């Protein structure tokens, strides 16, 4: 059949009023709002249909001409085994490494001992000659300085030091001075993390996660201004860190909203022509399940798809078996290849911000950004992020969100559960969970007794 011969008026356009009449007829008396309109955890309404937006500029990652960085976690407490894993990751598709400390809130029972004196030299040996980035998660400025000295004149393609004054307790002022000195070295990459992941993994909403990210950025702008670092320099030296979960559209909207918030803060502090935000996303810990853990592979795939198409610059995947113990080589390989398939075979990096103009995602992006800004300004009125953490108000806000969340079916746990558990291969038991910002990670399936 010649498709060109089709009558172009067969699918003639219809206005919303005409569409609603057809919907009412199909619903046979059921309420439209109750039946077809859902809500996010922040109370944002999601309509079943939106008109396309014609005036939207893409919110793409910083380098739209390159794929996002495929970051692999280096978090095995056994140093020899961890470095073997590192060698395997770099030989098989990883373009970035995230070195996770055992004291990091993103360790989730894993992590490298920061006291290993030989860590820096061994990292340099394995990474030598390879065009990859290195990210630190949960380490002190002293560790960052040691690594920089070990790399000498040949630093990684990008070095993200991951320093966060809000994780340093009473050493915030000292950390600010260290951040200034490290930023002045003009290394490729970033120095500071404005991190909302602890909020997500403790049960917070998307807007709360974005708000804490914004409050962290604002707090670092203030503290670093006091030690002589300009707003432009701070913005360029900051990574925005968020979680990506299995809710595809809210994850896409969340990363896009982060770019809007970053631009709004840059404008508010008078920064002239700031470079695009660097956004690092890690797949959600709270969405992982203990029962039927292979279903976590599918959750991770949706999360990476959403983060990548939403515009993340760098993504790390938590292996599917993490809830059972230290992930084995197969689980790590699956985590890595989740990303490489989406880039090398599905070519998701070819289009910059494919959601631009899509009415539903644009509306959700704007609504999330506005809701997050409302929460952020409340944090600022209460004295800033440090005060809200110290007073316990942040923990109370997140606990309220977690308690009010309506439990949804979890495939393999509460829906289509297996009759008998299968053994899961891991390399060893997990250590204790470490909280951050007064928050403790808790998975969704734990609330169901799983």
Coordinates of C-alpha atoms in Angstrom, one line a residue:
X1 CA 0.0 0.0 0.0
X2 CA 1.3 3.5 -0.9
X3 CA 1.2 5.4 2.3
X4 CA 1.3 8.7 0.4
X5 CA -2.1 7.9 -1.1
X6 CA -3.8 8.1 2.4
X7 CA -6.2 10.9 2.9
X8 CA -4.4 13.4 5.3
X9 CA -7.7 14.2 6.9
X10 CA -8.3 10.7 8.2
X11 CA -6.6 11.6 11.4
X12 CA -7.8 15.2 11.6
X13 CA -6.9 17.2 14.7
X14 CA -9.3 17.5 17.5
X15 CA -9.5 20.1 20.2
X16 CA -9.5 19.2 23.9
X17 CA -13.2 19.8 24.3
X18 CA -14.0 17.3 21.6
X19 CA -11.5 14.8 23.1
X20 CA -13.1 15.1 26.5
X21 CA -16.5 14.3 25.1
X22 CA -15.1 11.1 23.7
X23 CA -13.4 10.3 27.0
X24 CA -16.6 10.8 29.0
X25 CA -18.5 8.5 26.6
X26 CA -15.8 5.8 27.1
X27 CA -15.7 6.2 30.9
X28 CA -19.5 5.6 31.1
X29 CA -20.1 7.9 34.0
X30 CA -16.8 7.4 35.9
X31 CA -15.1 10.5 37.2
X32 CA -12.4 11.7 34.8
X33 CA -10.1 13.0 37.6
X34 CA -10.3 9.9 39.7
X35 CA -9.9 7.5 36.8
X36 CA -7.3 9.1 34.5
X37 CA -5.4 11.7 36.5
X38 CA -2.7 10.4 38.8
X39 CA -0.4 12.2 41.2
X40 CA 3.3 12.1 42.1
X41 CA 4.5 11.8 45.7
X42 CA 4.7 15.6 45.7
X43 CA 1.0 15.9 44.8
X44 CA 1.7 17.0 41.2
X45 CA -1.2 16.0 38.9
X46 CA -0.3 13.9 35.9
X47 CA -2.9 14.3 33.1
X48 CA -3.5 11.5 30.5
X49 CA -2.9 13.9 27.6
X50 CA -1.0 17.1 27.0
X51 CA -0.6 19.4 24.0
X52 CA 2.9 19.6 22.5
X53 CA 4.9 22.7 23.5
X54 CA 6.5 24.5 20.6
X55 CA 8.7 27.0 22.3
X56 CA 11.0 24.8 24.4
X57 CA 14.8 24.9 24.2
X58 CA 16.5 21.5 24.8
X59 CA 18.0 20.9 28.3
X60 CA 20.8 18.7 27.2
X61 CA 23.9 17.4 29.0
X62 CA 27.0 19.5 29.0
X63 CA 28.6 17.8 25.9
X64 CA 25.7 16.8 23.7
X65 CA 28.2 15.7 21.1
X66 CA 29.4 12.9 23.4
X67 CA 27.6 10.1 25.2
X68 CA 27.2 10.3 28.9
X69 CA 30.0 8.9 31.0
X70 CA 29.5 5.2 31.9
X71 CA 30.7 5.2 35.5
X72 CA 31.4 2.0 37.4
X73 CA 31.6 1.9 41.2
X74 CA 34.9 0.8 42.8
X75 CA 33.5 -0.2 46.2
X76 CA 34.8 -3.7 47.1
X77 CA 36.4 -3.5 50.6
X78 CA 39.0 -6.1 49.4
X79 CA 41.6 -3.9 47.7
X80 CA 43.2 -6.5 45.5
X81 CA 39.8 -7.7 44.3
X82 CA 38.6 -4.1 43.8
X83 CA 41.6 -3.3 41.6
X84 CA 41.1 -6.4 39.5
X85 CA 37.5 -5.3 39.0
X86 CA 38.8 -1.9 38.0
X87 CA 41.0 -3.3 35.4
X88 CA 38.1 -5.4 34.0
X89 CA 35.8 -2.4 34.0
X90 CA 38.2 -0.2 32.1
X91 CA 38.8 -2.9 29.5
X92 CA 35.1 -3.6 28.9
X93 CA 33.3 -0.3 28.4
X94 CA 33.5 1.8 31.5
X95 CA 34.5 5.4 30.7
X96 CA 34.4 6.5 34.4
X97 CA 35.2 5.2 37.8
X98 CA 33.5 6.2 41.1
X99 CA 35.7 5.4 44.1
X100 CA 33.3 4.9 47.0
X101 CA 34.4 5.3 50.6
X102 CA 33.1 2.9 53.3
X103 CA 32.0 6.1 55.2
X104 CA 29.9 7.4 52.3
X105 CA 26.2 7.6 52.5
X106 CA 26.2 6.0 49.0
X107 CA 28.2 3.0 50.1
X108 CA 25.1 0.9 51.1
X109 CA 27.3 -1.5 53.0
X110 CA 30.2 -1.5 50.6
X111 CA 33.1 0.8 50.2
X112 CA 36.9 1.3 50.2
X113 CA 38.9 1.9 53.4
X114 CA 40.2 5.4 53.1
X115 CA 43.2 4.6 55.3
X116 CA 44.8 2.4 52.6
X117 CA 48.1 4.2 52.0
X118 CA 48.8 2.5 48.7
X119 CA 45.4 3.3 47.2
X120 CA 46.5 6.4 45.3
X121 CA 49.6 4.8 43.7
X122 CA 47.8 1.7 42.7
X123 CA 44.9 3.6 41.2
X124 CA 47.4 5.7 39.1
X125 CA 49.1 2.5 37.9
X126 CA 45.8 0.9 36.7
X127 CA 44.4 4.0 35.2
X128 CA 47.6 5.2 33.5
X129 CA 47.2 5.9 29.8
X130 CA 43.4 5.4 29.8
X131 CA 41.0 8.2 28.8
X132 CA 38.6 7.9 31.7
X133 CA 37.2 10.0 34.5
X134 CA 37.6 9.4 38.2
X135 CA 34.9 10.4 40.8
X136 CA 35.4 10.3 44.6
X137 CA 32.4 9.7 46.8
X138 CA 32.7 10.3 50.6
X139 CA 36.4 11.0 50.9
X140 CA 38.1 13.9 52.7
X141 CA 40.1 16.7 51.1
X142 CA 43.3 15.0 52.3
X143 CA 42.5 11.9 50.2
X144 CA 41.7 14.2 47.2
X145 CA 45.1 16.0 47.7
X146 CA 46.9 12.6 47.9
X147 CA 45.3 11.4 44.7
X148 CA 46.1 14.7 42.8
X149 CA 49.7 14.5 43.9
X150 CA 49.9 10.8 42.8
X151 CA 48.6 11.6 39.3
X152 CA 51.1 14.5 39.0
X153 CA 51.2 15.9 35.5
X154 CA 48.9 13.2 34.0
X155 CA 45.5 13.6 35.8
X156 CA 42.4 11.6 34.6
X157 CA 40.3 12.9 31.7
X158 CA 38.1 14.4 34.4
X159 CA 38.5 14.3 38.2
X160 CA 35.4 14.9 40.3
X161 CA 36.5 15.2 43.9
X162 CA 33.1 14.9 45.4
X163 CA 33.7 17.2 48.4
X164 CA 30.6 18.2 50.4
X165 CA 30.9 20.6 53.3
X166 CA 27.5 19.4 54.6
X167 CA 28.9 15.9 55.3
X168 CA 31.9 17.2 57.3
X169 CA 30.0 18.2 60.5
X170 CA 32.0 20.9 62.4
X171 CA 34.7 21.0 59.7
X172 CA 32.6 23.0 57.2
X173 CA 34.7 26.1 57.3
X174 CA 38.0 24.1 57.0
X175 CA 36.5 22.1 54.1
X176 CA 35.5 25.4 52.3
X177 CA 39.1 26.5 52.4
X178 CA 40.3 23.2 51.1
X179 CA 37.7 23.4 48.3
X180 CA 38.9 26.8 47.3
X181 CA 42.6 25.6 47.2
X182 CA 41.7 22.5 45.1
X183 CA 39.5 24.5 42.7
X184 CA 42.3 26.9 42.1
X185 CA 44.4 24.1 40.7
X186 CA 42.2 24.2 37.5
X187 CA 42.0 20.5 37.2
X188 CA 39.5 19.1 34.6
X189 CA 36.3 18.1 36.4
X190 CA 34.5 19.3 39.5
X191 CA 35.4 19.7 43.2
X192 CA 32.0 20.0 45.0
X193 CA 29.0 17.7 45.2
X194 CA 25.5 19.3 45.7
X195 CA 23.9 16.0 46.6
X196 CA 20.3 15.0 47.0
X197 CA 20.7 11.2 46.9
X198 CA 20.4 10.7 50.6
X199 CA 17.0 12.3 50.6
X200 CA 15.8 10.0 47.8
X201 CA 17.2 6.8 49.4
X202 CA 15.7 7.7 52.8
X203 CA 12.2 7.9 51.3
X204 CA 11.9 11.6 50.2
X205 CA 10.0 12.9 47.2
X206 CA 11.5 14.1 43.9
X207 CA 10.9 17.7 44.9
X208 CA 12.5 17.3 48.3
X209 CA 15.6 15.7 46.7
X210 CA 15.9 18.6 44.2
X211 CA 15.4 21.1 47.0
X212 CA 18.2 19.7 49.1
X213 CA 20.4 19.6 46.1
X214 CA 19.6 23.3 45.5
X215 CA 20.1 24.1 49.2
X216 CA 23.5 22.4 49.2
X217 CA 24.5 24.4 46.1
X218 CA 23.4 27.7 47.7
X219 CA 25.2 26.8 50.9
X220 CA 28.4 26.1 49.1
X221 CA 28.1 29.3 47.1
X222 CA 27.8 31.2 50.5
X223 CA 30.6 29.4 52.3
X224 CA 33.0 29.6 49.3
X225 CA 32.2 33.3 48.7
X226 CA 33.5 33.8 52.3
X227 CA 36.9 32.3 51.3
X228 CA 37.1 34.3 48.1
X229 CA 35.7 32.0 45.4
X230 CA 33.5 33.7 42.8
X231 CA 30.0 32.4 42.0
X232 CA 31.1 31.5 38.5
X233 CA 34.0 29.4 39.9
X234 CA 31.7 27.6 42.4
X235 CA 29.1 26.8 39.8
X236 CA 31.8 25.4 37.4
X237 CA 33.3 23.4 40.2
X238 CA 30.0 21.7 41.3
X239 CA 28.4 18.4 40.4
X240 CA 24.7 18.0 41.0
X241 CA 24.1 14.5 42.3
X242 CA 20.7 12.8 42.1
X243 CA 19.1 9.3 42.1
X244 CA 17.4 7.7 39.1
X245 CA 14.6 5.2 39.7
X246 CA 12.2 3.0 37.8
X247 CA 9.6 5.8 37.4
X248 CA 10.8 6.8 33.9
X249 CA 8.9 10.1 33.5
X250 CA 9.5 11.5 36.9
X251 CA 13.3 10.7 36.6
X252 CA 13.5 12.4 33.2
X253 CA 11.6 15.4 34.6
X254 CA 13.8 15.5 37.7
X255 CA 17.1 15.7 35.9
X256 CA 15.7 18.4 33.5
X257 CA 14.3 20.3 36.5
X258 CA 17.7 20.2 38.1
X259 CA 19.1 22.1 35.1
X260 CA 16.3 24.7 35.5
X261 CA 17.0 25.1 39.2
X262 CA 20.8 25.4 38.5
X263 CA 20.2 28.2 36.0
X264 CA 17.8 30.0 38.3
X265 CA 20.4 30.0 41.2
X266 CA 23.1 31.1 38.8
X267 CA 20.9 34.0 37.7
X268 CA 20.0 34.9 41.3
X269 CA 23.7 35.1 42.3
X270 CA 24.6 37.2 39.3
X271 CA 26.8 34.7 37.6
X272 CA 27.5 35.8 34.0
X273 CA 27.2 33.1 31.3
X274 CA 27.7 30.0 33.6
X275 CA 28.6 26.7 31.9
X276 CA 25.9 24.0 31.9
X277 CA 25.6 22.0 35.2
X278 CA 27.4 18.7 35.4
X279 CA 24.8 16.1 36.6
X280 CA 25.8 12.8 38.1
X281 CA 23.0 10.2 38.6
X282 CA 23.2 6.9 40.4
X283 CA 20.5 4.3 40.1
X284 CA 18.2 4.2 43.2
X285 CA 19.1 2.1 46.2
X286 CA 15.6 2.3 47.6
X287 CA 14.0 0.7 44.5
X288 CA 16.2 -2.5 44.8
X289 CA 14.5 -5.6 46.1
X290 CA 15.8 -8.6 48.1
X291 CA 13.3 -11.1 46.7
X292 CA 13.7 -12.0 43.0
X293 CA 16.7 -9.7 42.6
X294 CA 17.0 -10.3 38.9
X295 CA 14.0 -7.9 38.5
X296 CA 16.4 -5.2 39.7
X297 CA 18.1 -5.5 36.3
X298 CA 15.0 -4.3 34.6
X299 CA 14.5 -1.5 37.1
X300 CA 18.1 -0.4 36.5
X301 CA 17.5 -0.4 32.8
X302 CA 14.5 1.9 33.0
X303 CA 16.4 4.2 35.4
X304 CA 19.4 4.5 33.1
X305 CA 17.2 5.1 30.1
X306 CA 15.4 7.9 32.0
X307 CA 18.6 9.5 33.3
X308 CA 20.3 9.3 29.9
X309 CA 17.5 10.7 27.9
X310 CA 16.8 13.2 30.6
X311 CA 20.3 14.7 30.2
X312 CA 22.6 13.2 32.8
X313 CA 26.3 13.8 32.1
X314 CA 27.4 10.7 34.1
X315 CA 25.6 7.6 35.3
X316 CA 26.5 4.8 37.8
X317 CA 24.4 1.6 38.2
X318 CA 24.1 -0.2 41.5
X319 CA 24.4 -3.9 40.7
X320 CA 21.2 -5.9 41.0
X321 CA 22.4 -8.2 43.8
X322 CA 23.6 -5.4 46.1
X323 CA 20.8 -6.2 48.6
X324 CA 22.4 -9.6 49.2
X325 CA 26.0 -8.8 49.6
X326 CA 29.1 -7.5 47.8
X327 CA 28.3 -7.9 44.1
X328 CA 30.2 -10.6 42.1
X329 CA 31.8 -10.1 38.7
X330 CA 28.6 -11.1 36.8
X331 CA 26.4 -8.6 38.6
X332 CA 29.0 -5.9 38.0
X333 CA 29.2 -6.8 34.3
X334 CA 25.4 -6.6 34.0
X335 CA 25.4 -3.2 35.7
X336 CA 28.1 -1.9 33.3
X337 CA 26.5 -3.4 30.2
X338 CA 23.1 -1.9 31.0
X339 CA 24.6 1.4 30.1
X340 CA 26.9 0.3 27.2
X341 CA 24.0 -1.4 25.4
X342 CA 21.8 1.7 25.7
X343 CA 24.6 3.8 24.2
X344 CA 26.3 1.4 21.7
X345 CA 23.3 -0.5 20.5
X346 CA 20.3 1.7 21.2
X347 CA 22.2 5.0 20.5
X348 CA 20.2 6.9 23.2
X349 CA 23.0 9.6 23.2
X350 CA 22.4 10.6 19.6
X351 CA 19.5 13.0 20.4
X352 CA 19.9 15.9 22.7
X353 CA 17.0 16.1 25.2
X354 CA 14.4 14.0 23.2
X355 CA 11.8 15.0 25.8
X356 CA 12.0 18.7 24.7
X357 CA 8.6 19.9 23.7
X358 CA 6.8 16.8 25.0
X359 CA 3.8 18.3 26.8
X360 CA 3.6 15.8 29.7
X361 CA 7.3 15.8 30.5
X362 CA 7.6 19.6 30.1
X363 CA 4.7 20.1 32.4
X364 CA 6.2 17.7 35.0
X365 CA 9.6 19.3 34.7
X366 CA 8.2 22.7 35.4
X367 CA 6.0 21.5 38.2
X368 CA 8.9 19.7 39.9
X369 CA 11.1 22.7 39.6
X370 CA 8.6 25.0 41.1
X371 CA 7.7 22.6 44.0
X372 CA 11.4 22.0 44.7
X373 CA 12.0 25.8 44.6
X374 CA 9.2 26.3 47.2
X375 CA 10.8 23.7 49.5
X376 CA 14.3 25.1 48.9
X377 CA 13.2 28.7 49.8
X378 CA 11.7 27.2 53.0
X379 CA 15.0 25.6 53.9
X380 CA 16.7 29.0 53.2
X381 CA 14.2 30.8 55.5
X382 CA 15.0 28.3 58.2
X383 CA 18.7 29.2 58.1
X384 CA 20.0 27.0 55.3
X385 CA 20.7 23.3 54.9
X386 CA 23.2 23.0 57.8
X387 CA 20.6 24.3 60.3
X388 CA 17.8 22.2 58.9
X389 CA 19.9 19.1 59.2
X390 CA 21.2 19.9 62.7
X391 CA 17.7 20.6 64.0
X392 CA 16.3 17.4 62.6
X393 CA 13.7 19.2 60.4
X394 CA 15.1 17.6 57.3
X395 CA 14.8 14.1 58.8
X396 CA 11.3 14.8 59.9
X397 CA 10.3 16.1 56.5
X398 CA 11.6 13.0 54.7
X399 CA 10.1 10.7 57.3
X400 CA 6.7 12.3 56.8
X401 CA 7.0 11.8 53.0
X402 CA 8.0 8.1 53.5
X403 CA 5.2 7.4 55.9
X404 CA 2.6 9.0 53.6
X405 CA 3.7 7.2 50.5
X406 CA 1.0 4.8 49.2
X407 CA 2.5 1.3 48.8
X408 CA 2.5 0.2 45.2
X409 CA 2.9 -3.3 43.8
X410 CA 6.5 -4.6 43.5
X411 CA 7.0 -7.3 40.9
X412 CA 8.7 -10.3 42.4
X413 CA 8.0 -9.1 45.9
X414 CA 4.2 -8.4 46.3
X415 CA 3.2 -9.2 42.7
X416 CA 4.0 -12.4 40.9
X417 CA 6.3 -13.5 43.7
X418 CA 8.4 -16.7 43.3
X419 CA 7.4 -19.7 45.4
X420 CA 10.9 -20.4 46.5
X421 CA 14.0 -18.1 46.7
X422 CA 17.0 -18.9 44.5
X423 CA 20.6 -18.6 45.9
X424 CA 22.3 -15.4 45.0
X425 CA 26.0 -15.3 44.3
X426 CA 27.9 -12.6 46.2
X427 CA 31.5 -12.0 47.2
X428 CA 30.9 -11.4 50.9
X429 CA 28.5 -9.8 53.4
X430 CA 27.7 -6.1 53.5
X431 CA 28.9 -3.8 56.2
X432 CA 26.6 -1.5 58.1
X433 CA 24.6 1.2 56.3
X434 CA 26.0 4.7 56.7
X435 CA 23.5 7.6 56.7
X436 CA 24.0 11.1 55.4
X437 CA 22.4 14.4 56.5
X438 CA 20.8 12.7 59.4
X439 CA 19.1 10.3 57.1
X440 CA 19.3 6.5 56.8
X441 CA 18.7 4.6 53.5
X442 CA 15.6 2.4 53.5
X443 CA 14.4 0.3 50.6
X444 CA 10.7 0.3 49.5
X445 CA 10.5 -3.5 50.0
X446 CA 11.7 -3.2 53.6
X447 CA 8.5 -1.3 54.4
X448 CA 6.6 -4.3 53.2
X449 CA 8.5 -6.7 55.5
X450 CA 10.6 -8.1 52.6

